[in-house]
Coordinates of C-alpha atoms in Angstrom, one line a residue:
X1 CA 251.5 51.9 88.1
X2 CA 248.8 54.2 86.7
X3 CA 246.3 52.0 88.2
X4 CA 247.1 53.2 91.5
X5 CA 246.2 57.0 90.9
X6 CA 242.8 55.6 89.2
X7 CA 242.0 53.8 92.6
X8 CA 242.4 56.8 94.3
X9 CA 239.9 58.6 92.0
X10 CA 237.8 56.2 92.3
X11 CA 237.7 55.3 95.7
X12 CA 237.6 59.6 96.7
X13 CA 234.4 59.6 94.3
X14 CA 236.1 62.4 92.2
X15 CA 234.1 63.5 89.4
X16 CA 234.8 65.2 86.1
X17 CA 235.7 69.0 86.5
X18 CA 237.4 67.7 90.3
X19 CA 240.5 69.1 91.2
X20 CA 243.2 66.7 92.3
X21 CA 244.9 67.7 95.8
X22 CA 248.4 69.5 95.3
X23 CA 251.6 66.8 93.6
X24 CA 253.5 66.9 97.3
X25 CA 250.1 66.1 99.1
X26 CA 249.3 63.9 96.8
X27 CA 252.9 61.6 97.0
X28 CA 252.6 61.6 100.6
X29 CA 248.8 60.8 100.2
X30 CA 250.0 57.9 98.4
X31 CA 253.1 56.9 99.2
X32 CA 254.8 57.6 95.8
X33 CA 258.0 59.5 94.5
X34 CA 257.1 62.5 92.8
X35 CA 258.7 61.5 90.0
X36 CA 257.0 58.7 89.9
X37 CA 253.5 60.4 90.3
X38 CA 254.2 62.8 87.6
X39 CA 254.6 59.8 85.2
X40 CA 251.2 58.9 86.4
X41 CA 249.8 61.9 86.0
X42 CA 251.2 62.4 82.4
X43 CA 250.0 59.3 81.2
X44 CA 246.2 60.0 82.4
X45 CA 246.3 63.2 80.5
X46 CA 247.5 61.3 77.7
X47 CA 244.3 59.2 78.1
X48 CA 242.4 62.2 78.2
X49 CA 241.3 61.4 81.8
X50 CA 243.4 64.3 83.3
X51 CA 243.1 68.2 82.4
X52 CA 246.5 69.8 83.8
X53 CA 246.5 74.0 84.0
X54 CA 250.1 75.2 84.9
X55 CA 249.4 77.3 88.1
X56 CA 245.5 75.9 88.9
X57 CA 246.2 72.3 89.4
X58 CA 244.6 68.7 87.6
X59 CA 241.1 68.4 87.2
X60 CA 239.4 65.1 86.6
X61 CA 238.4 65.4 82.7
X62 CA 234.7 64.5 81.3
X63 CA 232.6 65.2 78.5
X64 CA 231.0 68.5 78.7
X65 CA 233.9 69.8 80.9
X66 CA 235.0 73.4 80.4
X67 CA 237.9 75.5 81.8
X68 CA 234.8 77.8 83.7
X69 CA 233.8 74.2 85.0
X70 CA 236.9 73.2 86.6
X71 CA 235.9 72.6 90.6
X72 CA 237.8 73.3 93.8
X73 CA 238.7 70.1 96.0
X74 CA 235.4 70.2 98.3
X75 CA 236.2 70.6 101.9
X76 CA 236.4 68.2 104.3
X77 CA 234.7 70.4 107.4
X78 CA 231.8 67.9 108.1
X79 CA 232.6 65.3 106.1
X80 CA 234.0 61.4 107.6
X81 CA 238.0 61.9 108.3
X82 CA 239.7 60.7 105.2
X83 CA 243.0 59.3 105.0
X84 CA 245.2 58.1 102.5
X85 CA 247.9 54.4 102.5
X86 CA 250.7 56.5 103.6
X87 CA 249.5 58.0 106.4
X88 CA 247.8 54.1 107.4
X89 CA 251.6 53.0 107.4
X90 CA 253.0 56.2 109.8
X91 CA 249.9 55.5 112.5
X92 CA 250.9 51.8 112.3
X93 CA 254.6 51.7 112.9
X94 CA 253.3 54.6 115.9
X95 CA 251.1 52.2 117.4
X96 CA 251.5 48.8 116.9
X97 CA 254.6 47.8 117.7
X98 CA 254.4 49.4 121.1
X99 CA 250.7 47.2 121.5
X100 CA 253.1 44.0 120.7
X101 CA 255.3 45.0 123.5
X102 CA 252.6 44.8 125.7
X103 CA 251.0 41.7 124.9
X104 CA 254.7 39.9 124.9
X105 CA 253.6 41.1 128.9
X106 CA 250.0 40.4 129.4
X107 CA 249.3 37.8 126.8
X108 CA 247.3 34.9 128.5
X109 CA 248.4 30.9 127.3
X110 CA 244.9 30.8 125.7
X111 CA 245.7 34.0 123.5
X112 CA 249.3 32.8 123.0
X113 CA 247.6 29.4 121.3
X114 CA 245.0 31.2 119.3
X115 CA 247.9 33.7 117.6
X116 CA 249.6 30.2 116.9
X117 CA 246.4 28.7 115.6
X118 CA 245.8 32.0 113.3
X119 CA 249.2 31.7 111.7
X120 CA 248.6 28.1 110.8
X121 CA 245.6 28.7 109.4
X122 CA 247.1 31.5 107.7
X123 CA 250.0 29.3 106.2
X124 CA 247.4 26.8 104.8
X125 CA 245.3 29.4 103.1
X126 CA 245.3 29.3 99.3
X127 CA 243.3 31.9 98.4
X128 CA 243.7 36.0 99.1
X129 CA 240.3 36.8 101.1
X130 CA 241.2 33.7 103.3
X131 CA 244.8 34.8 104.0
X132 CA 243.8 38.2 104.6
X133 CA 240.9 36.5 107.7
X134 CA 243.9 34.8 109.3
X135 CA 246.0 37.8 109.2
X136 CA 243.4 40.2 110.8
X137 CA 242.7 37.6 113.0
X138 CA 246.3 37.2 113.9
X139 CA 246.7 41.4 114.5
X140 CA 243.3 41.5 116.6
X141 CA 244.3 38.7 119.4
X142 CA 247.7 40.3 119.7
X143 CA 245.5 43.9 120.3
X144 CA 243.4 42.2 122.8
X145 CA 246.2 40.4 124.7
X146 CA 247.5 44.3 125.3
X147 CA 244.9 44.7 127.4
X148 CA 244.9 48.7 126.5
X149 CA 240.9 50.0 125.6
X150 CA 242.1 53.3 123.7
X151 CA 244.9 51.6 121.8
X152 CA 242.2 49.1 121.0
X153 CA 239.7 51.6 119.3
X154 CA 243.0 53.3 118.1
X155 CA 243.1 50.0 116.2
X156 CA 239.9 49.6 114.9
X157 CA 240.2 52.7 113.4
X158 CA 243.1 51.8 111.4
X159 CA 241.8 48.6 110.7
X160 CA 238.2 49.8 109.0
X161 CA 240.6 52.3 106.6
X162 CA 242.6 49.0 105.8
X163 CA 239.5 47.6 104.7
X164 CA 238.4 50.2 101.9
X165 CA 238.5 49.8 98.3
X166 CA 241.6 51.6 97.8
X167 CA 243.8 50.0 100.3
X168 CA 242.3 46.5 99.3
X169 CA 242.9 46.9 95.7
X170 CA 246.8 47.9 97.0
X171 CA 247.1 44.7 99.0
X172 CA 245.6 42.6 96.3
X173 CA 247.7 43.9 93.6
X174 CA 251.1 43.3 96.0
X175 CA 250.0 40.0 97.4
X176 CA 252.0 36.6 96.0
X177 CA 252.7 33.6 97.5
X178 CA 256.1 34.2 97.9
X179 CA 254.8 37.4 100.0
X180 CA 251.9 35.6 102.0
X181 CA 254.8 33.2 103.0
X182 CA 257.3 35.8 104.1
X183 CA 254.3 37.3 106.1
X184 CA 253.7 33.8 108.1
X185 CA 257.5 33.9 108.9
X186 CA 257.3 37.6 110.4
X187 CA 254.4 36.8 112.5
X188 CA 256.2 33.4 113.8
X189 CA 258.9 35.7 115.0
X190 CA 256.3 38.0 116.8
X191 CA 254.7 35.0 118.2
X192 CA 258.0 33.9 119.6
X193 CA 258.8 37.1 120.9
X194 CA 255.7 37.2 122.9
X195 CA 256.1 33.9 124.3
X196 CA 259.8 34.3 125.2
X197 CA 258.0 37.9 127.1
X198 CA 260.5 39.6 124.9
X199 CA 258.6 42.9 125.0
X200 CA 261.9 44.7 123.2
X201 CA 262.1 41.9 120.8
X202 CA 258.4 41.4 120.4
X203 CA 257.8 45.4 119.3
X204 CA 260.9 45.4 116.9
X205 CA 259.8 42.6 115.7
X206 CA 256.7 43.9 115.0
X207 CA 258.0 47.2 113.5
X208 CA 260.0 45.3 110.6
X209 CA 256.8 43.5 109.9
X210 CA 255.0 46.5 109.1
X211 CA 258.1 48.5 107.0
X212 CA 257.8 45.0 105.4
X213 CA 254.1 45.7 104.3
X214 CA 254.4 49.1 103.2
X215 CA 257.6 48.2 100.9
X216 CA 255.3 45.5 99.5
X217 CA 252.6 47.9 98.8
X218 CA 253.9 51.5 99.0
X219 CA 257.3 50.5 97.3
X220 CA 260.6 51.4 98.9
X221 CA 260.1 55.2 101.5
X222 CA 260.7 57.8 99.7

């Protein structure tokens, strides 16, 4: 599980003499019990990755790092908006399921048979970058079929955090066939929903689909 907490080094760009954000920020950041993070934490300072000061906080550790050297989180005034897996999963289950009800209501035929063709495609991939195509493919033509501009560059913006380093990593370390299969299932049932004009059924269907993806990578809510 430690490998999740090195990801998130890695992928902020922290350096040695870095100060971690605050435990609770930290377990939302990532989705994790405390108790579970503190595990983590204790293990990296067993590694000598971590330096932990009761009352200052835990510093990224590094040759040539002294207590005089041990750094403030920088700011983010100026800097591109960060965000963290957890916070992916809360924006999600806000807008998503409300753009499926809409397409179960504007969706064209044409759209209705490319979201079929996606999930078959989907189903027949073998490996993860080509199941992961399908699945963004499948997402986006359900976007467009809501016919909504602002909840489509809502979207996007959730969708370039999905691709980082950090959140790939996540997904490819959750992934297994059993999973891929169970996804193709819940988007069948999304599918249906919106060709049935099920808006009700369509966004709840839509909703378990994403709690479904954030148990498989975040682990059960906290």
């Amino acid at each position: 599980m430690s490998v999740v907490l090195k990801d998130f080094i890695e992928a902020e760009g922290l350096e040695p003499g870095d100060r971690l954000p605050p435990e609770r920020d930290l377990a939302l950041k990532l989705g994790l019990p405390r108790t579970a993070l503190r595990r983590m934490l204790s293990s990296l300072e067993k590694e000598g990755r971590l330096i932990r000061h009761v009352g200052r906080g835990t510093f990224i550790a590094g040759s040539g790092v002294s207590s005089s050297a041990l750094r403030r989180p920088a700011t983010n005034e100026g800097d591109t908006l960060r965000t963290y897996p957890a916070e992916v999963f809360e924006a999600r289950l806000i807008i998503e399921p409300k753009i499926a009800a809409l397409a179960a209501l504007r969706a064209t035929r044409q759209e209705v048979e490319e979201m079929q063709k996606s999930i078959a495609r989907g189903s027949a991939s073998e490996a993860l970058g080509e199941f992961e195509k399908w699945d963004a493919v499948f997402h986006r033509i359900i976007v467009q079929a809501a016919r909504n501009g602002l909840l489509a560059s809502l979207y996007e913006g959730i969708h370039a955090v999905r691709a980082g380093n950090l959140w790939g990593k996540m997904k490819e370390q959750s992934l297994t066939s059993e999973r891929m299969t169970a996804y193709i299932v819940s988007h069948q049932a999304i599918l249906d929903a919106i060709k049935d004009r099920d808006s009700r059924e369509a966004e709840r269907n839509m909703y378990d689909h994403i709690i479904e993806a954030r148990t498989n990578i975040l682990g059960p809510s906290i």
